[in-house]
Coordinates of C-alpha atoms in Angstrom, one line a residue:
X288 CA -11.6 -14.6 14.1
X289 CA -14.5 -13.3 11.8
X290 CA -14.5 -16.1 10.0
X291 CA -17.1 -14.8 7.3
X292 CA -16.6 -12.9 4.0
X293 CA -16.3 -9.3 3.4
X294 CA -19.6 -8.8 2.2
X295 CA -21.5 -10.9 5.5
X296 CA -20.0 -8.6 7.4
X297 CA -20.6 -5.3 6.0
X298 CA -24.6 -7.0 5.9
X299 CA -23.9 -7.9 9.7
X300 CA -22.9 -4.3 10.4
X301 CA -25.6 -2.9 8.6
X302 CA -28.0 -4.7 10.6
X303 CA -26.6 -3.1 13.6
X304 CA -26.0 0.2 12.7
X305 CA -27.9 1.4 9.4
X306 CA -28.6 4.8 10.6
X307 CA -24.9 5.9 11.7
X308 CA -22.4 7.4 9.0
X309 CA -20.4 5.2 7.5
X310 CA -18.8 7.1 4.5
X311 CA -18.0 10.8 3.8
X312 CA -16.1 12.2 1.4
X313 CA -14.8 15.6 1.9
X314 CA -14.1 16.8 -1.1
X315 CA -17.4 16.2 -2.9
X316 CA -19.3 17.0 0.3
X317 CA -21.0 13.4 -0.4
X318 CA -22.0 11.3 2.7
X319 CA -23.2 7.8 3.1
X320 CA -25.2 6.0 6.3
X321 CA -24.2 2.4 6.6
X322 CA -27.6 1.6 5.2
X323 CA -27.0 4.1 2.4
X324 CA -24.1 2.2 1.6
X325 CA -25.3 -1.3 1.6
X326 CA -27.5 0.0 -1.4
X327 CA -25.2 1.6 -3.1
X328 CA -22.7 -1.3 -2.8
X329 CA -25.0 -4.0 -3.5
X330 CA -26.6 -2.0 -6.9
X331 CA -23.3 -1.7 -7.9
X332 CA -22.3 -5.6 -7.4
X333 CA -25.4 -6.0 -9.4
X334 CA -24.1 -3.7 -12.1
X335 CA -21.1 -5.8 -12.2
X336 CA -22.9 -9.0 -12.2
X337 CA -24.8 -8.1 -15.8
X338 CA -21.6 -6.7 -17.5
X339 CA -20.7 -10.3 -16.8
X340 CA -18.3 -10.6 -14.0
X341 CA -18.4 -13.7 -12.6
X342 CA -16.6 -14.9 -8.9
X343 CA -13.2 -15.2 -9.2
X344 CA -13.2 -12.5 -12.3
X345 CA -10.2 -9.8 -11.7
X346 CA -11.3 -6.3 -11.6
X347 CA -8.9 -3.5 -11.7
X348 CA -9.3 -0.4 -10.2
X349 CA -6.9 2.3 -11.1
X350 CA -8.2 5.6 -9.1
X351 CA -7.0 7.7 -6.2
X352 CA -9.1 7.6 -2.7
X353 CA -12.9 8.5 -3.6
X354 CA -16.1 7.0 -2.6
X355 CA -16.2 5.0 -6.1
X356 CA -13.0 3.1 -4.9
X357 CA -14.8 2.3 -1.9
X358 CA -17.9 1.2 -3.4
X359 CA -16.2 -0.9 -5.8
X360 CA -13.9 -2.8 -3.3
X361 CA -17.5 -3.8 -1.3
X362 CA -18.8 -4.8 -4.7
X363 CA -16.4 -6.6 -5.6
X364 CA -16.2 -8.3 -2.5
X365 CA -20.3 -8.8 -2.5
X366 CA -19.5 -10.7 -5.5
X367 CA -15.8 -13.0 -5.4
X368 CA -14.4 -11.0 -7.9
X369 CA -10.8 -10.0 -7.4
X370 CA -10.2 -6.7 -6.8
X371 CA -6.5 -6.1 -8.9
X372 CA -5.3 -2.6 -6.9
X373 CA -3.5 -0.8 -9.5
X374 CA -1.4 2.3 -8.0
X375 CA -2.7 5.5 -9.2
X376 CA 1.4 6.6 -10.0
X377 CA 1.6 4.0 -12.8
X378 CA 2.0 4.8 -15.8
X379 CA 1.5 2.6 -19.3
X380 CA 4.9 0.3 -18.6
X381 CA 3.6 -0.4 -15.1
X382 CA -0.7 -0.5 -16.1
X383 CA -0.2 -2.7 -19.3
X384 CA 1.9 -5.0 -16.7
X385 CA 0.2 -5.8 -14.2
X386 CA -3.6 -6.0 -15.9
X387 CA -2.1 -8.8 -18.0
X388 CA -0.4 -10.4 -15.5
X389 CA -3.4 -10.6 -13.4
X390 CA -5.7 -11.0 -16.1
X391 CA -8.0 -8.2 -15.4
X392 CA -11.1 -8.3 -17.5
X393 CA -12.7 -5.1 -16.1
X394 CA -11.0 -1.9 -15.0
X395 CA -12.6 0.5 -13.2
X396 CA -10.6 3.9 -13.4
X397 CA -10.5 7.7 -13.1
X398 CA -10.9 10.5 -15.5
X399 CA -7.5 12.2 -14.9
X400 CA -5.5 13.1 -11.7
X401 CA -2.7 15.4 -11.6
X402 CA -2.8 16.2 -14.9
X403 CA -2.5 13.0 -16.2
X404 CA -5.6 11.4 -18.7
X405 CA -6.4 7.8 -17.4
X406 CA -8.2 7.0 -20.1
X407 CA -6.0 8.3 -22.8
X408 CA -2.8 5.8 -21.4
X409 CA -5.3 3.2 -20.9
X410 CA -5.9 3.2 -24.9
X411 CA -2.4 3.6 -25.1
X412 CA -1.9 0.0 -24.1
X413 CA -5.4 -1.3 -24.8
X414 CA -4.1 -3.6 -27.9
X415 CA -1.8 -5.8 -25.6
X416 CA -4.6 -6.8 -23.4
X417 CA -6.6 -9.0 -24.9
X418 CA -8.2 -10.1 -21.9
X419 CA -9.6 -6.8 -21.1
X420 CA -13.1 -6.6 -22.0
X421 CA -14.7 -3.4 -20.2
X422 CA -13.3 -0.2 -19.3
X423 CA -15.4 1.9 -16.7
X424 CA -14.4 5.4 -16.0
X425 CA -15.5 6.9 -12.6
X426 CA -17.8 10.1 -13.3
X427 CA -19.0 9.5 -16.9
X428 CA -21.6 7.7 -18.5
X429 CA -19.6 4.5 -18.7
X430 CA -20.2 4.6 -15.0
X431 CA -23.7 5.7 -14.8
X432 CA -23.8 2.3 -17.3
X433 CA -22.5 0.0 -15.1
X434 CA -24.9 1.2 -11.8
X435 CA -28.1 1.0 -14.3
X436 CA -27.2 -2.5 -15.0
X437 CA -28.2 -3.4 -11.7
X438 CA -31.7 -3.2 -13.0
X439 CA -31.4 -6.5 -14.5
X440 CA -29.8 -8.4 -11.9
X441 CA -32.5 -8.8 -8.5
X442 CA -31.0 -8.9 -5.2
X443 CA -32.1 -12.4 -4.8
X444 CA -29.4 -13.4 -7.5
X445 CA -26.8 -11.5 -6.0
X446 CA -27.5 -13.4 -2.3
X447 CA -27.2 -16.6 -4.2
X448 CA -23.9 -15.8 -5.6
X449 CA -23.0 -14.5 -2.2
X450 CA -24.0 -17.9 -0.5
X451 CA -21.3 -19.5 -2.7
X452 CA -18.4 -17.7 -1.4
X453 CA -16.4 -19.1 1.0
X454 CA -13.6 -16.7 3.5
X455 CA -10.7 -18.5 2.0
X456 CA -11.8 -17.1 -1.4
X457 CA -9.3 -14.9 -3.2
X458 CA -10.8 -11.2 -3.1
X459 CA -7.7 -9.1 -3.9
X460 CA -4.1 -9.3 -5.6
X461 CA -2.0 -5.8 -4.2
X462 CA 1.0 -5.8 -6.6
X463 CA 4.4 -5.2 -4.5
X464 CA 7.6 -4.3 -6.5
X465 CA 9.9 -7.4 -7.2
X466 CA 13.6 -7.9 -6.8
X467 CA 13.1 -9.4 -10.5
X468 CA 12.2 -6.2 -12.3
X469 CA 8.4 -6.9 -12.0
X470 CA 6.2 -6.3 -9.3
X471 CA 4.3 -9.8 -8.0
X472 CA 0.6 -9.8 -7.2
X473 CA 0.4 -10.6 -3.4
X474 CA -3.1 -12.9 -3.5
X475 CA -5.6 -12.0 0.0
X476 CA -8.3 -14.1 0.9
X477 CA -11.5 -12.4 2.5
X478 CA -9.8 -14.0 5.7
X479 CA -7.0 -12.5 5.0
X480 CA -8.0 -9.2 5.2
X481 CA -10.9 -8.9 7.1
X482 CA -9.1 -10.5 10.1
X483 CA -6.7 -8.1 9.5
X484 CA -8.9 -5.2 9.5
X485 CA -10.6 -6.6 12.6
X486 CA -7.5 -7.1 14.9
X487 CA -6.0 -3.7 13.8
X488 CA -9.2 -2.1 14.3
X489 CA -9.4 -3.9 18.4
X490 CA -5.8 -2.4 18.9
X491 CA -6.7 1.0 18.5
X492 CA -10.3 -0.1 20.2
X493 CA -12.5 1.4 17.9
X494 CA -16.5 1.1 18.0
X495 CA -18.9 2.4 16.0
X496 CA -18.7 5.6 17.8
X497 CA -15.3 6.1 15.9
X498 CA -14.6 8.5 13.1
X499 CA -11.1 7.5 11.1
X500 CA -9.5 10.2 8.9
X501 CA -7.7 8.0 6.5
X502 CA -5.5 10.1 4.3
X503 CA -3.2 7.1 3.1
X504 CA -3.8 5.5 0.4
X505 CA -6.7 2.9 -0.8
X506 CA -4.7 1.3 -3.5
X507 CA -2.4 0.3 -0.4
X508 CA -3.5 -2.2 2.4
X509 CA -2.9 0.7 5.1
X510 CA -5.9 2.4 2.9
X511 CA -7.7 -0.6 2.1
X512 CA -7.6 -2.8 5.0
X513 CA -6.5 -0.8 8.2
X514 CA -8.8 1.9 7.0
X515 CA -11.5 0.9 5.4
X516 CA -12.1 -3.0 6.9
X517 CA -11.1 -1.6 10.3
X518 CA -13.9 1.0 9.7
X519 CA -16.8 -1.4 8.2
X520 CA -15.9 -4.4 10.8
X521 CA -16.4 -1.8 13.9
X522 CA -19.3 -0.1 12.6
X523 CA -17.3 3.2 12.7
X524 CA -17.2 6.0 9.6
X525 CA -14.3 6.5 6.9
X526 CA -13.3 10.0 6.4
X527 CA -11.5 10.7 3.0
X528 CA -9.8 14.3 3.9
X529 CA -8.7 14.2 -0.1
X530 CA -8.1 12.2 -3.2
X531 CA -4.0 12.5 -2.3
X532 CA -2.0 13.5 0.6
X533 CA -2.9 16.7 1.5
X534 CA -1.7 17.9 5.1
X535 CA -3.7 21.1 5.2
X536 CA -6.9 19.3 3.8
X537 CA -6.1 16.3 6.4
X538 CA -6.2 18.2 9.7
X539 CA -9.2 20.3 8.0
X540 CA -11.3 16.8 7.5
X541 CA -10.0 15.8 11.4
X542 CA -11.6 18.9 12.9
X543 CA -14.9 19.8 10.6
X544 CA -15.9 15.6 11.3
X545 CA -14.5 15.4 14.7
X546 CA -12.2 12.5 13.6
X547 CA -11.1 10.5 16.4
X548 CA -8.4 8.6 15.0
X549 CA -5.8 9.4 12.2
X550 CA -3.6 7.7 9.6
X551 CA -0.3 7.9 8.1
X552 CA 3.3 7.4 7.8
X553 CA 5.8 9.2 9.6
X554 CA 6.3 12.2 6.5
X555 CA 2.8 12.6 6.7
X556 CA 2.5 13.4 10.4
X557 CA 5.4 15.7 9.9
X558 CA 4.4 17.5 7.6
X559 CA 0.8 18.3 9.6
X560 CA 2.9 19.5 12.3
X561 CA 4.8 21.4 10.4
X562 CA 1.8 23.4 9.1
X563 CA 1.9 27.4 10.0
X564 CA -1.0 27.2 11.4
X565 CA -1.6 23.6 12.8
X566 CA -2.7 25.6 16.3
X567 CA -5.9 26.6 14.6
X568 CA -7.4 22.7 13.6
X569 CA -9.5 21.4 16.5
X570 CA -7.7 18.3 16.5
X571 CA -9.4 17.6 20.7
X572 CA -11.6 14.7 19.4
X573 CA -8.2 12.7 18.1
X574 CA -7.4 9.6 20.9
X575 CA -5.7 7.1 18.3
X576 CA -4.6 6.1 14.8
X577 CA -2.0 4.1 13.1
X578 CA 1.6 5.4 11.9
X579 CA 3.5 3.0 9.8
X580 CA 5.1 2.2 6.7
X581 CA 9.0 3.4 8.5
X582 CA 10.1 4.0 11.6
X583 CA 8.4 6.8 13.8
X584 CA 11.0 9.7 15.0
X585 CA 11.2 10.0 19.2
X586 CA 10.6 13.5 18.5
X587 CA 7.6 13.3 16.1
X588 CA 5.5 10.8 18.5
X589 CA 5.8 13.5 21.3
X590 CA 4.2 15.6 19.3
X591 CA 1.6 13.4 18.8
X592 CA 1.2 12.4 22.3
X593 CA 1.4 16.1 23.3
X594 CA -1.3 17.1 20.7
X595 CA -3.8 14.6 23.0
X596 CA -3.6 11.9 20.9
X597 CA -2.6 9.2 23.4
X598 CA -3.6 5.8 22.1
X599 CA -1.7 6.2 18.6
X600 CA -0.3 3.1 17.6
X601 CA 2.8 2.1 15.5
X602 CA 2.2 -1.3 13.1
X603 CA 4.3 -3.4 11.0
X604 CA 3.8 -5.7 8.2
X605 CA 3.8 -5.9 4.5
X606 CA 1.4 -6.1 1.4
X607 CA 2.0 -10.3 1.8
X608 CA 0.5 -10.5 5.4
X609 CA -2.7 -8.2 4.6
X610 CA -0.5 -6.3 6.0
X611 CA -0.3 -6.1 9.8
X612 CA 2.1 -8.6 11.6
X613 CA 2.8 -6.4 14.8
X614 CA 1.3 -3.6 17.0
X615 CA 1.6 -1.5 19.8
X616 CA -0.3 -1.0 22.2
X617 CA -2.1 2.3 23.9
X618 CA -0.8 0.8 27.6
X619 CA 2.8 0.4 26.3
X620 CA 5.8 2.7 27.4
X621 CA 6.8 5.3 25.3
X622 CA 10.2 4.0 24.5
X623 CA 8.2 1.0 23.0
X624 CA 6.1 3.2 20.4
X625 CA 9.1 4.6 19.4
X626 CA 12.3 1.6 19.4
X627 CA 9.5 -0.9 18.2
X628 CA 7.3 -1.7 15.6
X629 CA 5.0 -3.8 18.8
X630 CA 4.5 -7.4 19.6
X631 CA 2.8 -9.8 17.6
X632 CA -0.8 -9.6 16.4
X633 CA -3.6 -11.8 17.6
X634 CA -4.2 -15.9 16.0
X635 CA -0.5 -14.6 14.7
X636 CA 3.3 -16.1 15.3
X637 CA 6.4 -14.4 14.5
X638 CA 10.1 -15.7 14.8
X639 CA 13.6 -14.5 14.0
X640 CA 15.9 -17.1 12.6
X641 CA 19.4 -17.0 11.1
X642 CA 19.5 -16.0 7.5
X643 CA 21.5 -18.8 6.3
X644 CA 20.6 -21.6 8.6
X645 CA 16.4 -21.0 8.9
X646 CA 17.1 -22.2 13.0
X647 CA 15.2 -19.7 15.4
X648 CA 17.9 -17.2 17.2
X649 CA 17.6 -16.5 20.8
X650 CA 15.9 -13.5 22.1
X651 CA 17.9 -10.2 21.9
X652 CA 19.8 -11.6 18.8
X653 CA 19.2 -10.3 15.4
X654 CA 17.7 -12.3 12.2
X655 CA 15.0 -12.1 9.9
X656 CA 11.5 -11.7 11.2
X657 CA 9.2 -14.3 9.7
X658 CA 5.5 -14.7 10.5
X659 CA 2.7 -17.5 10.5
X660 CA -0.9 -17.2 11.0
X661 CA -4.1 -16.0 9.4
X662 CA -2.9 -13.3 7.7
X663 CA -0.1 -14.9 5.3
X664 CA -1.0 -14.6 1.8
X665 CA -2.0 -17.6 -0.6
X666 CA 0.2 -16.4 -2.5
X667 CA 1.8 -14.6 -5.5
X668 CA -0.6 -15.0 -8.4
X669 CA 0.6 -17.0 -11.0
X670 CA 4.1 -17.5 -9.9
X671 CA 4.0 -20.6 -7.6
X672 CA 8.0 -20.4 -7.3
X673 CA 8.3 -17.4 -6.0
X674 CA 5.2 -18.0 -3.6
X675 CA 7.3 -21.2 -2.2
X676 CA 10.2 -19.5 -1.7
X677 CA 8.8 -16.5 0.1
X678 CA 6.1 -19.0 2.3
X679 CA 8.0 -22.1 3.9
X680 CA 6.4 -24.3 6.0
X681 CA 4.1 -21.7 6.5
X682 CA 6.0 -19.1 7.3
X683 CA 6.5 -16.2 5.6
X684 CA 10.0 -14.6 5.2
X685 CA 10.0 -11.1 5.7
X686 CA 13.3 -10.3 4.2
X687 CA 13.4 -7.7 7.3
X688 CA 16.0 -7.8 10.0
X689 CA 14.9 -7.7 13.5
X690 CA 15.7 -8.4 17.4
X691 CA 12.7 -9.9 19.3
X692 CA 13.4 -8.6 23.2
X693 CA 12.5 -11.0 26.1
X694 CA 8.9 -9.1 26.2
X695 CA 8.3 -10.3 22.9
X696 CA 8.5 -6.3 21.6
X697 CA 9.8 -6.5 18.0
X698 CA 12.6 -3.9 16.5
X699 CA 13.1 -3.6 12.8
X700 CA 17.2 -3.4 12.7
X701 CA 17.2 -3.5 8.8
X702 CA 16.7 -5.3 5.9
X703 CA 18.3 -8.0 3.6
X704 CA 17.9 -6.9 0.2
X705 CA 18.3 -3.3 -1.0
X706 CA 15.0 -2.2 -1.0
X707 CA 14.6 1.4 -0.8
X708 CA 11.7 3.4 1.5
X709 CA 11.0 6.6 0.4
X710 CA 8.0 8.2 2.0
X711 CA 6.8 4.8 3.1
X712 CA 6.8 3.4 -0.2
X713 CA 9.2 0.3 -0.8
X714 CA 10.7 0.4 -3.9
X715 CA 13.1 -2.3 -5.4
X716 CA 15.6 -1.3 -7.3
X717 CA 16.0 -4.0 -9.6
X718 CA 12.7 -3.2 -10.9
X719 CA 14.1 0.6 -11.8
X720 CA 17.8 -1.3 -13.0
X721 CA 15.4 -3.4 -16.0
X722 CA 13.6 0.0 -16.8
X723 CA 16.1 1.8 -17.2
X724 CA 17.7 -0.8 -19.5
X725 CA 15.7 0.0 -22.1
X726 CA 17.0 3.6 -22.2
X727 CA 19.5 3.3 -25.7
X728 CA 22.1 5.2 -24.5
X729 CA 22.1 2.7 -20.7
X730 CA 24.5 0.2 -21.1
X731 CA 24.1 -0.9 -17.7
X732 CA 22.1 0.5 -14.5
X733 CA 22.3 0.4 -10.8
X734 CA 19.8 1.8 -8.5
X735 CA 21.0 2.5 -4.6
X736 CA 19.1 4.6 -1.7
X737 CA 20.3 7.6 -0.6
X738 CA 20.0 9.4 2.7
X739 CA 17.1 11.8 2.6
X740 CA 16.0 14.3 5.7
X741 CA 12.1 14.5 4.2
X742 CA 11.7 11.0 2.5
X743 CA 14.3 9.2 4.5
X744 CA 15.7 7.5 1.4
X745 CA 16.1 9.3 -2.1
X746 CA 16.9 7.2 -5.2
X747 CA 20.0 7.6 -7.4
X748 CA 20.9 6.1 -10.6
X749 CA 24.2 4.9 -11.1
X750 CA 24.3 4.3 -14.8
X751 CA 27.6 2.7 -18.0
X752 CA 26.4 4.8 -21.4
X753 CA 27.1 2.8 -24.3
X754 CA 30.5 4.4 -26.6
X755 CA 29.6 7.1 -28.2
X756 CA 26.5 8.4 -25.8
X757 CA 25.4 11.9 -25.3
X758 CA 26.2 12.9 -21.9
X759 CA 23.8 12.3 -19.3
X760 CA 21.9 14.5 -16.9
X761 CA 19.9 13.7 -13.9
X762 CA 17.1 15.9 -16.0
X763 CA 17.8 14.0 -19.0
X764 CA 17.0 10.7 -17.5
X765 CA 13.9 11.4 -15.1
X766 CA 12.7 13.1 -18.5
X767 CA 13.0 9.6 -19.9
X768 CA 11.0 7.8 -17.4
X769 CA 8.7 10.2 -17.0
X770 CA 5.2 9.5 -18.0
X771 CA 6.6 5.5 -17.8
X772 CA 7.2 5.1 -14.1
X773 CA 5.9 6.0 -11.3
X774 CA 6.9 9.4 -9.9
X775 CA 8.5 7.8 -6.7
X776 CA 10.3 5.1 -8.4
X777 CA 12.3 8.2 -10.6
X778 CA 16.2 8.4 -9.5
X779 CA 16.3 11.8 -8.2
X780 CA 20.3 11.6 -8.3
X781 CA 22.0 10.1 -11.5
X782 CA 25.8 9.3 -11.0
X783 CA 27.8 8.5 -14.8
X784 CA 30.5 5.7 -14.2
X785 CA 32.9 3.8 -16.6
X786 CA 32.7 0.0 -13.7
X787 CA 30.8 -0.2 -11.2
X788 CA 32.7 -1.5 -7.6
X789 CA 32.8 -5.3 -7.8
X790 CA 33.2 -8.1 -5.8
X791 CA 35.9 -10.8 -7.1
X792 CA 32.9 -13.0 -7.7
X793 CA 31.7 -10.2 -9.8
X794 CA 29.2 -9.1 -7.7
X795 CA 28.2 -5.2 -7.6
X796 CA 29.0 -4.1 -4.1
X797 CA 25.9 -1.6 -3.9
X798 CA 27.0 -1.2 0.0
X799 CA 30.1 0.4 -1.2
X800 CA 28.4 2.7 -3.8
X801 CA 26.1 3.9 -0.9
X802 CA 29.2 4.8 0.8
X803 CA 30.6 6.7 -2.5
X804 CA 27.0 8.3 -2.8
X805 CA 27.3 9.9 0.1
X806 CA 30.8 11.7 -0.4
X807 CA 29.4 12.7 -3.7
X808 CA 26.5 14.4 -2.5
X809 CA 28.1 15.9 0.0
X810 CA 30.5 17.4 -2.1
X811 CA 27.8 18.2 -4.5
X812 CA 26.3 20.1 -1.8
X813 CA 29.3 22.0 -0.6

């Protein structure tokens, strides 16, 4: 285990390889040396160290992937302030949520991105955060503020605050949507994640001579930690390919840096093979990478494999065990990179136990998947409940359903509650069900997945209007949480009912309104 912090061992790597790249970013043509990068991390953490933040402080950042979102998760780091990851979807209901739940004093952000003004929705909600002191937006002279700080800060203050930093610090709350209608910040440790980064980095065996192309995002642990901490911890170089998902721009970045290992969930690889003309990308110096985030098609990882790219590994996890529980291997059969999400992780345990009882099942038998070790969170911040009924003797409870076979390979078969994966993204839909209460024509709202060939789930809206409602459109109601919600989180599909099927408990029986989804969009599409 590296049991140090985050910002020993980017020093430590440094040390060892200060002349190698460490950081490019394609679409600004900007690259960094690992030594370049230690500067510009460390006059940053200085900058943040006069504005005021302190160790333990929580610092938003609200940005897609750049080299200022990497920067500032090293600073931050350098100096124990918590780095609150704020999803660059969100919108004003989801910002003004989580910076006061985790509250964030500082928020780092963009100027716009797709069309939307950051700074504009930020002083939209700016009144009901009275802990927010500073606003720093990447690219103007707020930012060019915060670097010249540094100025008055020496480095010898910033290795004493270092000194008193500790592995088990917090250094990061990633909020995950809740079953409760509000996402819960996940709290890391510098343990937490740089182990993480480290033992997914050994199973794709990267040193520094590696190149990742890492086209997921950083607001996301697969970004964060199986990108960026992989990269630092190994001494190899982060590629960004593009501030979003771009497939063209991807496979572009792969061949002009001679990327060795690539990123991404299932959708993403497709739709880089899918490309016209994927033939003309030099994608010869790709050996590994990481897909995750759903389950990988048989078809899709022969592609992969046939491309040349023969050590690509599938993982599993989630945003509470930083993230990576299981792996596969490079040596493992084919039929395990495909029916399996891998065997468990190193200084890790994992278990399937009966839901109801808790008592471990035997192998080959289905149960949740729970997991133990290094990598489970300290919790969710500021909700010590929920934290003890997600973490039990240890143990975190996955909510997944899984069959453990006698090799100890691992095979998601499902999951407990309802949440929906579209694209990789989970999404709960009791978080969507409380939005869209506040529509005022919603009397009452239920949100199911739906069968999707691209995303592999699609959202639809089953909705009761209130007597006397105008009728309601599918178009009518993403127009409503537009601007307010993520765009993944919108119902694509909105179905208008007078009841909803119940159970005689009076329960909603969401399994058979999947059932009735179906019918109606196949009829809908006949």
């Amino acid at each position: 285990m590296p049991e140090r912090t985050i910002g020993a061992d980017l020093d430590a790597t440094v040390a060892a390889h200060a002349d190698r790249d460490a950081l490019v970013e394609m679409a600004s043509g900007r690259r960094w040396t690992y030594a370049q990068l230690r500067h510009d991390v460390d006059e940053l953490a200085r900058g943040f160290l006069a504005m005021g933040v302190q160790p333990g402080d929580r610092v938003g950042i609200w940005a897609p992937s750049c080299a200022e979102w990497t920067l500032t998760q090293y600073a931050t780091a350098k100096i124990g302030a918590v780095l609150v990851t704020v999803n660059p979807a969100y919108r004003t209901h989801e910002l003004q949520y989580v910076l006061a739940q985790a509250g964030a004093s500082v928020l780092v952000c963009t100027q716009s991105f797709k069309g939307s003004d950051y700074p504009q929705m930020v002083a939209e909600v700016r009144d009901e955060l009275p802990e927010l002191r500073e606003v720093v937006v990447i690219g103007t002279p707020s930012w060019d503020a915060l670097v010249a700080g540094a100025r008055s800060v020496d480095a010898d203050e910033l290795a004493r605050v270092g000194d008193g930093l500790a592995p088990d610090d917090p250094i990061n709350i990633q909020y995950t949507s809740g079953t409760t209608g509000f996402p819960k910040g996940a709290t890391l440790s510098h343990r937490n994640i740089l182990g993480n980064g480290w033992f997914v980095g050994e199973g794709c065996r990267y040193t520094h001579e590696d190149r990742i192309c890492i086209p997921v995002p950083f607001y996301h642990c697969f970004g964060m930690v199986m990108g960026n901490l992989a990269a630092t911890s190994h001494g190899a170089c982060m590629v960004i390919p593009a501030p979003a998902f771009d497939p063209a721009l991807t496979l572009a970045a792969v061949a002009a840096e001679r990327c060795t290992s690539l990123y991404g969930v299932p959708t993403m690889f497709i739709a880089e093979w899918a490309l016209p003309d994927r033939e003309s990308y030099d994608l010869s110096t790709l050996r590994t990478g990481i897909m995750a985030g759903s389950p990988c098609p048989a078809e899709l990882m022969r592609q992969v494999l046939d491309a040349g790219i023969s050590d690509m590994t599938i993982c599993y996890g989630m945003t509470e065990t930083s993230p990576v529980s299981t792996q596969t291997s490079p040596d493992d059969p084919f039929e395990a990179k495909v029916g399996t999400v891998g065997r468990v992780g190193p200084h890790l345990e994992v278990k399937v136990v009966d839901p109801t009882t808790g008592e471990t099942v035997p192998r080959g038998e289905p149960g949740e998947l729970c997991t133990k070790g290094y990598s489970v969170m300290l919790g969710y911040w500021r909700e010590p409940q929920k934290s003890a009924e997600a973490i039990r003797d240890g143990w975190m409870h996955t909510g997944d359903l899984a069959v453990m076979d006698d090799e100890g390979f691992v095979r998601i078969t499902g999951r407990i509650k309802d949440v929906v994966i579209r694209g990789g993204e989970n999404i709960y839909p009791r978080e969507i069900e409380e939005f869209l209460y506040t529509h005022p024509d919603v009397l009452d709202a239920q949100v199911i997945g739906v069968p999707d060939e691209r995303y592999g789930e699609e959202l639809m809206a089953w909705v009761r209007l209130r007597e006397g409602a105008e009728p309601m459109t599918a178009q009518s109601l993403r127009d409503f949480c537009t601007g307010r919600l993520a765009h993944y989180k919108i119902p694509r599909f909105v179905h208008v009912v007078d009841d909803f099927p119940m159970t005689v408990t009076g329960k909603v029986r969401k399994v058979e309104m999947r059932e009735a989804a179906a019918q109606i969009l196949r009829r809908d599409r006949a």
